Amino acid sequence: MHVLRIVPFLLIPLLSVAQDDLLGELESQAGPLTVPVEATFKSTRIINGHSVETMKRNHLDFRISHRFGRLNSGAYELFGLDQATLRLGFEYGLTDNLMVGVGRSSEQKAYDFFAKYRVLQQTTGARTVPVSVTLFGSTVVRTIRSFIPGEAQRSFQDKLSYTGQVLIARKFSERLSLQLSPTYLYRNQPELPADDRLLLAVGIGGRYKLSKRVSLNGEYFWTARDAGSTSLPYYNSMAVGVDIETGGHVFQLHFTNSLGMIEKQFIGETLGTWGKGDIHYGFNISRTFSLEKKSKQNPVGW
């Protein structure tokens, strides 16, 4: 009887070895896995410009963006805090790779409509894809009356502008991500007659994580204009800032020489320059809501 009691204990090491051999055999047959690289950026924006990130399926993002007046406006204007420009927007994920959005800016009383589609995602492992690629397209209609004295009323078509971008990004490490943004911008009628209808631009942006929830972000857009356009009062857009993630919120605090918050404005119509102190303090607040239906059989997550 004592022997029968001891036998099971003697079999335990043998069974453990057999189990390890079986798991090793299954892993060798399965081969290495392909792992998608997540969270290249924490938000759908780097600062002003879009990032390669898209909203998850059935998730809605309510976004509030503010830009205050110029810091060099002096103490009388409380260094720009007496003035404010606002954009309100809603962004929705139709799938994990396709999202749409709409927004309204107080600057030029503009309405913008856009879509983003991620065509390629960076991966590691068995199948390595070095970069993530997202396509972006938007249409903007500005409804403000012209600020040019004596200008005739514009038609609806003249108020439209279009932007197309190929967003290419790579997450080099857990801390560092960089993005390149070739841009096509077309205005049916520019704000100033001497300006080009078609503008080509290239943006570069990135982030460096300082901690699990805080990162340092920066971006710059170089715009190609004809030699005859050098007299125009426009400058290239540059911004630096900090992202702070708190659960479902992402706070973006930054400084930029661009007052506008949509591509037509900050790429094509930036009136300030860092060299003269034409810098705006601003912030973006992003709040994401899940519209997924909760399962009655599985109440986890309520």
Short mmCIF file of C-alpha atoms in Angstrom, two decimals:
data_model
loop_
_atom_site.label_atom_id
_atom_site.label_comp_id
_atom_site.label_asym_id
_atom_site.label_seq_id
_atom_site.Cartn_x
_atom_site.Cartn_y
_atom_site.Cartn_z
CA MET A 1 0.00 0.00 0.00
CA HIS A 2 2.85 2.35 0.82
CA VAL A 3 4.38 1.63 -2.59
CA LEU A 4 1.11 2.55 -4.32
CA ARG A 5 1.07 5.86 -2.48
CA ILE A 6 4.64 6.70 -3.52
CA VAL A 7 4.20 5.88 -7.23
CA PRO A 8 2.14 9.01 -8.14
CA PHE A 9 4.82 11.27 -6.61
CA LEU A 10 7.48 9.53 -8.68
CA LEU A 11 5.44 10.08 -11.84
CA ILE A 12 5.04 13.85 -11.35
CA PRO A 13 8.59 14.79 -12.60
CA LEU A 14 8.17 12.50 -15.59
CA LEU A 15 4.84 14.07 -16.52
CA SER A 16 6.35 17.56 -16.14
CA VAL A 17 9.21 16.69 -18.50
CA ALA A 18 6.78 15.22 -21.01
CA GLN A 19 4.63 18.37 -20.84
CA ASP A 20 7.65 20.62 -21.45
CA ASP A 21 8.68 18.49 -24.44
CA LEU A 22 5.16 18.70 -25.87
CA LEU A 23 5.01 22.51 -25.49
CA GLY A 24 8.46 22.84 -27.05
CA GLU A 25 7.37 20.71 -29.99
CA LEU A 26 4.22 22.82 -30.51
CA GLU A 27 6.23 26.07 -30.37
CA SER A 28 8.74 24.77 -32.91
CA GLN A 29 5.93 23.84 -35.27
CA ALA A 30 4.15 27.19 -34.83
CA GLY A 31 7.31 29.12 -35.68
CA PRO A 32 8.02 32.79 -34.82
CA LEU A 33 5.06 35.17 -34.56
CA THR A 34 4.41 38.47 -36.37
CA VAL A 35 3.83 41.18 -33.77
CA PRO A 36 2.23 44.54 -34.72
CA VAL A 37 3.88 47.64 -33.27
CA GLU A 38 1.31 49.58 -31.25
CA ALA A 39 1.14 53.18 -29.99
CA THR A 40 3.61 54.84 -32.32
CA PHE A 41 1.94 58.01 -31.05
CA LYS A 42 -0.56 58.40 -28.19
CA SER A 43 -3.01 60.51 -30.18
CA THR A 44 -4.34 60.97 -33.70
CA ARG A 45 -2.35 64.26 -33.70
CA ILE A 46 1.35 64.90 -33.14
CA ILE A 47 0.57 68.56 -32.35
CA ASN A 48 -1.15 70.39 -35.21
CA GLY A 49 -0.71 67.68 -37.82
CA HIS A 50 -2.22 64.22 -37.91
CA SER A 51 -0.24 61.16 -36.83
CA VAL A 52 -0.43 57.66 -38.33
CA GLU A 53 -2.75 56.60 -35.49
CA THR A 54 -6.44 55.90 -36.18
CA MET A 55 -9.37 55.50 -33.81
CA LYS A 56 -10.33 51.97 -32.79
CA ARG A 57 -13.52 50.51 -34.23
CA ASN A 58 -16.69 51.96 -32.66
CA HIS A 59 -14.71 54.47 -30.60
CA LEU A 60 -15.60 58.18 -30.64
CA ASP A 61 -13.09 60.92 -29.85
CA PHE A 62 -14.33 64.34 -28.77
CA ARG A 63 -11.51 66.84 -29.30
CA ILE A 64 -11.20 70.42 -28.06
CA SER A 65 -8.32 72.52 -29.41
CA HIS A 66 -7.36 76.02 -28.25
CA ARG A 67 -4.81 78.53 -29.50
CA PHE A 68 -4.32 81.75 -27.59
CA GLY A 69 -2.92 85.03 -28.88
CA ARG A 70 0.78 85.78 -29.38
CA LEU A 71 3.12 85.78 -26.40
CA ASN A 72 4.72 89.00 -27.69
CA SER A 73 1.38 90.88 -27.46
CA GLY A 74 2.47 92.05 -24.01
CA ALA A 75 1.02 92.28 -20.53
CA TYR A 76 -2.01 94.31 -21.68
CA GLU A 77 -3.27 91.22 -23.56
CA LEU A 78 -1.96 88.97 -20.74
CA PHE A 79 0.63 87.66 -23.20
CA GLY A 80 -2.07 86.34 -25.52
CA LEU A 81 -4.41 84.76 -22.96
CA ASP A 82 -7.05 87.45 -23.55
CA GLN A 83 -7.51 86.07 -27.07
CA ALA A 84 -8.53 82.56 -28.01
CA THR A 85 -9.20 80.52 -31.14
CA LEU A 86 -11.19 77.31 -30.80
CA ARG A 87 -11.78 74.13 -32.77
CA LEU A 88 -14.31 71.46 -31.75
CA GLY A 89 -14.19 68.08 -33.44
CA PHE A 90 -15.60 64.55 -33.43
CA GLU A 91 -13.64 61.58 -34.78
CA TYR A 92 -15.02 58.05 -35.15
CA GLY A 93 -13.48 54.69 -35.95
CA LEU A 94 -15.48 52.81 -38.60
CA THR A 95 -12.92 49.99 -38.37
CA ASP A 96 -9.58 49.67 -36.59
CA ASN A 97 -7.91 51.06 -39.73
CA LEU A 98 -10.49 53.55 -41.06
CA MET A 99 -11.73 56.67 -39.30
CA VAL A 100 -13.69 59.78 -40.23
CA GLY A 101 -13.95 63.17 -38.56
CA VAL A 102 -15.61 66.57 -38.64
CA GLY A 103 -14.68 69.83 -36.96
CA ARG A 104 -15.51 73.50 -36.77
CA SER A 105 -12.90 76.24 -36.19
CA SER A 106 -13.55 79.78 -35.06
CA GLU A 107 -10.57 80.80 -37.24
CA GLN A 108 -12.17 81.68 -40.63
CA LYS A 109 -15.36 79.99 -39.29
CA ALA A 110 -14.16 76.91 -41.14
CA TYR A 111 -15.72 73.45 -41.28
CA ASP A 112 -13.42 70.51 -42.01
CA PHE A 113 -14.27 66.94 -42.99
CA PHE A 114 -11.64 64.22 -43.20
CA ALA A 115 -10.93 60.51 -43.46
CA LYS A 116 -7.85 58.45 -42.54
CA TYR A 117 -7.01 54.92 -43.62
CA ARG A 118 -4.08 52.89 -42.33
CA VAL A 119 -2.75 50.85 -45.24
CA LEU A 120 0.34 49.44 -43.52
CA GLN A 121 1.32 48.79 -39.92
CA GLN A 122 4.83 48.35 -38.59
CA THR A 123 5.51 44.80 -37.38
CA THR A 124 8.32 42.74 -35.90
CA GLY A 125 8.94 39.01 -35.71
CA ALA A 126 8.42 36.52 -38.53
CA ARG A 127 7.31 39.21 -40.99
CA THR A 128 9.01 42.56 -40.47
CA VAL A 129 7.40 45.74 -41.80
CA PRO A 130 9.70 48.71 -41.05
CA VAL A 131 7.10 51.53 -41.08
CA SER A 132 3.42 52.34 -40.62
CA VAL A 133 1.66 54.17 -43.47
CA THR A 134 -1.66 56.04 -43.21
CA LEU A 135 -3.47 57.98 -45.94
CA PHE A 136 -5.21 61.23 -44.99
CA GLY A 137 -7.64 63.36 -47.00
CA SER A 138 -9.70 66.39 -45.99
CA THR A 139 -12.03 69.02 -47.39
CA VAL A 140 -12.41 72.44 -45.75
CA VAL A 141 -15.00 75.14 -46.37
CA ARG A 142 -14.37 78.53 -44.80
CA THR A 143 -17.56 80.53 -44.22
CA ILE A 144 -16.15 83.84 -42.97
CA ARG A 145 -16.54 86.91 -45.13
CA SER A 146 -13.35 88.05 -46.84
CA PHE A 147 -10.99 90.32 -44.90
CA ILE A 148 -9.77 91.94 -48.13
CA PRO A 149 -11.51 95.33 -48.57
CA GLY A 150 -13.64 95.56 -51.70
CA GLU A 151 -13.35 91.86 -52.59
CA ALA A 152 -16.45 90.39 -54.22
CA GLN A 153 -18.43 87.73 -52.38
CA ARG A 154 -16.88 84.32 -52.98
CA SER A 155 -18.89 81.43 -54.35
CA PHE A 156 -19.17 78.18 -52.41
CA GLN A 157 -16.64 76.54 -54.73
CA ASP A 158 -14.15 79.35 -54.12
CA LYS A 159 -14.34 78.69 -50.36
CA LEU A 160 -13.25 75.06 -50.66
CA SER A 161 -9.78 73.65 -50.16
CA TYR A 162 -8.44 70.10 -50.21
CA THR A 163 -5.56 68.31 -48.49
CA GLY A 164 -3.99 64.93 -49.15
CA GLN A 165 -1.19 63.39 -47.08
CA VAL A 166 0.82 60.19 -46.90
CA LEU A 167 1.81 59.73 -43.25
CA ILE A 168 4.89 57.51 -42.84
CA ALA A 169 6.11 56.71 -39.32
CA ARG A 170 8.45 54.38 -37.51
CA LYS A 171 8.67 53.55 -33.83
CA PHE A 172 12.40 53.12 -33.32
CA SER A 173 12.12 52.16 -29.65
CA GLU A 174 9.72 52.38 -26.73
CA ARG A 175 10.76 56.03 -26.37
CA LEU A 176 11.38 57.38 -29.87
CA SER A 177 8.95 57.67 -32.81
CA LEU A 178 9.41 59.76 -35.99
CA GLN A 179 7.04 60.61 -38.86
CA LEU A 180 7.35 62.06 -42.36
CA SER A 181 4.28 63.73 -43.92
CA PRO A 182 4.41 64.57 -47.66
CA THR A 183 1.46 66.93 -48.26
CA TYR A 184 -0.65 68.13 -51.18
CA LEU A 185 -2.74 71.26 -50.48
CA TYR A 186 -5.06 72.85 -53.04
CA ARG A 187 -7.17 76.00 -52.52
CA ASN A 188 -9.80 76.85 -55.14
CA GLN A 189 -9.12 80.48 -54.27
CA PRO A 190 -6.26 81.40 -51.88
CA GLU A 191 -6.80 84.01 -49.20
CA LEU A 192 -4.34 86.33 -50.97
CA PRO A 193 -4.44 86.68 -54.80
CA ALA A 194 -0.64 86.44 -55.11
CA ASP A 195 -0.53 83.05 -53.40
CA ASP A 196 -0.41 79.72 -55.24
CA ARG A 197 -3.49 77.56 -55.48
CA LEU A 198 -1.40 74.41 -55.23
CA LEU A 199 1.07 74.02 -52.40
CA LEU A 200 3.36 71.07 -51.81
CA ALA A 201 4.79 70.61 -48.35
CA VAL A 202 6.72 68.12 -46.24
CA GLY A 203 6.21 67.72 -42.53
CA ILE A 204 8.47 66.01 -40.03
CA GLY A 205 7.41 65.21 -36.50
CA GLY A 206 8.20 62.98 -33.61
CA ARG A 207 7.89 62.21 -29.95
CA TYR A 208 10.24 61.13 -27.19
CA LYS A 209 8.74 59.47 -24.12
CA LEU A 210 9.90 60.96 -20.85
CA SER A 211 7.86 58.53 -18.74
CA LYS A 212 5.04 56.03 -19.14
CA ARG A 213 2.42 58.79 -19.53
CA VAL A 214 4.42 61.87 -20.60
CA SER A 215 6.20 62.56 -23.90
CA LEU A 216 7.96 65.48 -25.60
CA ASN A 217 6.59 66.19 -29.11
CA GLY A 218 7.71 68.37 -32.00
CA GLU A 219 6.83 69.01 -35.65
CA TYR A 220 7.84 71.24 -38.56
CA PHE A 221 6.22 71.78 -41.98
CA TRP A 222 8.28 73.11 -44.88
CA THR A 223 6.16 74.58 -47.68
CA ALA A 224 7.38 74.94 -51.29
CA ARG A 225 6.25 78.24 -52.80
CA ASP A 226 7.22 79.90 -56.07
CA ALA A 227 10.06 82.42 -55.98
CA GLY A 228 7.55 85.19 -56.70
CA SER A 229 5.67 84.36 -53.50
CA THR A 230 8.46 85.47 -51.14
CA SER A 231 6.63 88.76 -50.50
CA LEU A 232 3.71 86.90 -48.92
CA PRO A 233 3.42 87.20 -45.11
CA TYR A 234 3.51 83.41 -44.58
CA TYR A 235 6.01 81.28 -42.68
CA ASN A 236 6.64 77.59 -42.14
CA SER A 237 4.80 76.05 -39.20
CA MET A 238 6.73 74.78 -36.18
CA ALA A 239 5.46 73.49 -32.84
CA VAL A 240 6.85 71.89 -29.68
CA GLY A 241 4.90 70.51 -26.76
CA VAL A 242 4.18 67.85 -24.17
CA ASP A 243 1.64 64.99 -24.23
CA ILE A 244 0.12 63.84 -20.93
CA GLU A 245 -2.03 60.69 -20.94
CA THR A 246 -4.55 60.13 -18.12
CA GLY A 247 -6.78 57.13 -18.82
CA GLY A 248 -9.25 58.03 -21.55
CA HIS A 249 -7.88 61.59 -21.82
CA VAL A 250 -4.84 62.87 -23.67
CA PHE A 251 -3.74 66.44 -22.88
CA GLN A 252 -1.40 68.12 -25.36
CA LEU A 253 0.23 71.36 -24.20
CA HIS A 254 2.35 73.21 -26.74
CA PHE A 255 3.80 76.35 -28.30
CA THR A 256 3.46 77.08 -32.01
CA ASN A 257 3.69 79.97 -34.47
CA SER A 258 0.45 78.78 -36.15
CA LEU A 259 -2.95 80.05 -35.07
CA GLY A 260 -4.99 77.72 -37.29
CA MET A 261 -5.54 74.07 -36.36
CA ILE A 262 -6.40 72.53 -39.74
CA GLU A 263 -4.02 71.80 -42.63
CA LYS A 264 -5.23 74.64 -44.85
CA GLN A 265 -4.39 77.11 -42.10
CA PHE A 266 -1.23 75.94 -40.36
CA ILE A 267 0.52 74.65 -43.51
CA GLY A 268 -0.57 77.33 -45.96
CA GLU A 269 -1.40 80.40 -43.87
CA THR A 270 0.88 80.68 -40.83
CA LEU A 271 1.41 84.40 -40.26
CA GLY A 272 3.78 84.30 -37.30
CA THR A 273 7.47 83.56 -36.96
CA TRP A 274 9.38 82.23 -33.99
CA GLY A 275 12.20 84.70 -34.65
CA LYS A 276 9.95 87.64 -33.76
CA GLY A 277 8.22 85.97 -30.84
CA ASP A 278 4.96 85.35 -32.73
CA ILE A 279 4.30 82.29 -30.61
CA HIS A 280 0.91 80.98 -29.52
CA TYR A 281 0.39 78.89 -26.41
CA GLY A 282 -2.21 76.19 -27.03
CA PHE A 283 -3.60 72.86 -25.99
CA ASN A 284 -5.59 69.90 -27.30
CA ILE A 285 -7.86 67.82 -25.08
CA SER A 286 -8.92 64.42 -26.39
CA ARG A 287 -11.61 62.32 -24.67
CA THR A 288 -12.38 58.90 -26.13
CA PHE A 289 -15.67 57.04 -25.65
CA SER A 290 -16.30 53.38 -26.46
CA LEU A 291 -19.60 52.76 -28.27
CA GLU A 292 -19.21 48.98 -28.22
CA LYS A 293 -22.32 47.15 -27.02
CA LYS A 294 -21.80 45.45 -23.68
CA SER A 295 -22.49 41.72 -23.59
CA LYS A 296 -25.16 40.66 -21.09
CA GLN A 297 -23.49 37.27 -20.69
CA ASN A 298 -20.15 38.86 -19.89
CA PRO A 299 -20.58 41.92 -17.64
CA VAL A 300 -16.83 42.53 -17.36
CA GLY A 301 -16.01 46.18 -18.05
CA TRP A 302 -19.17 47.72 -16.60
#
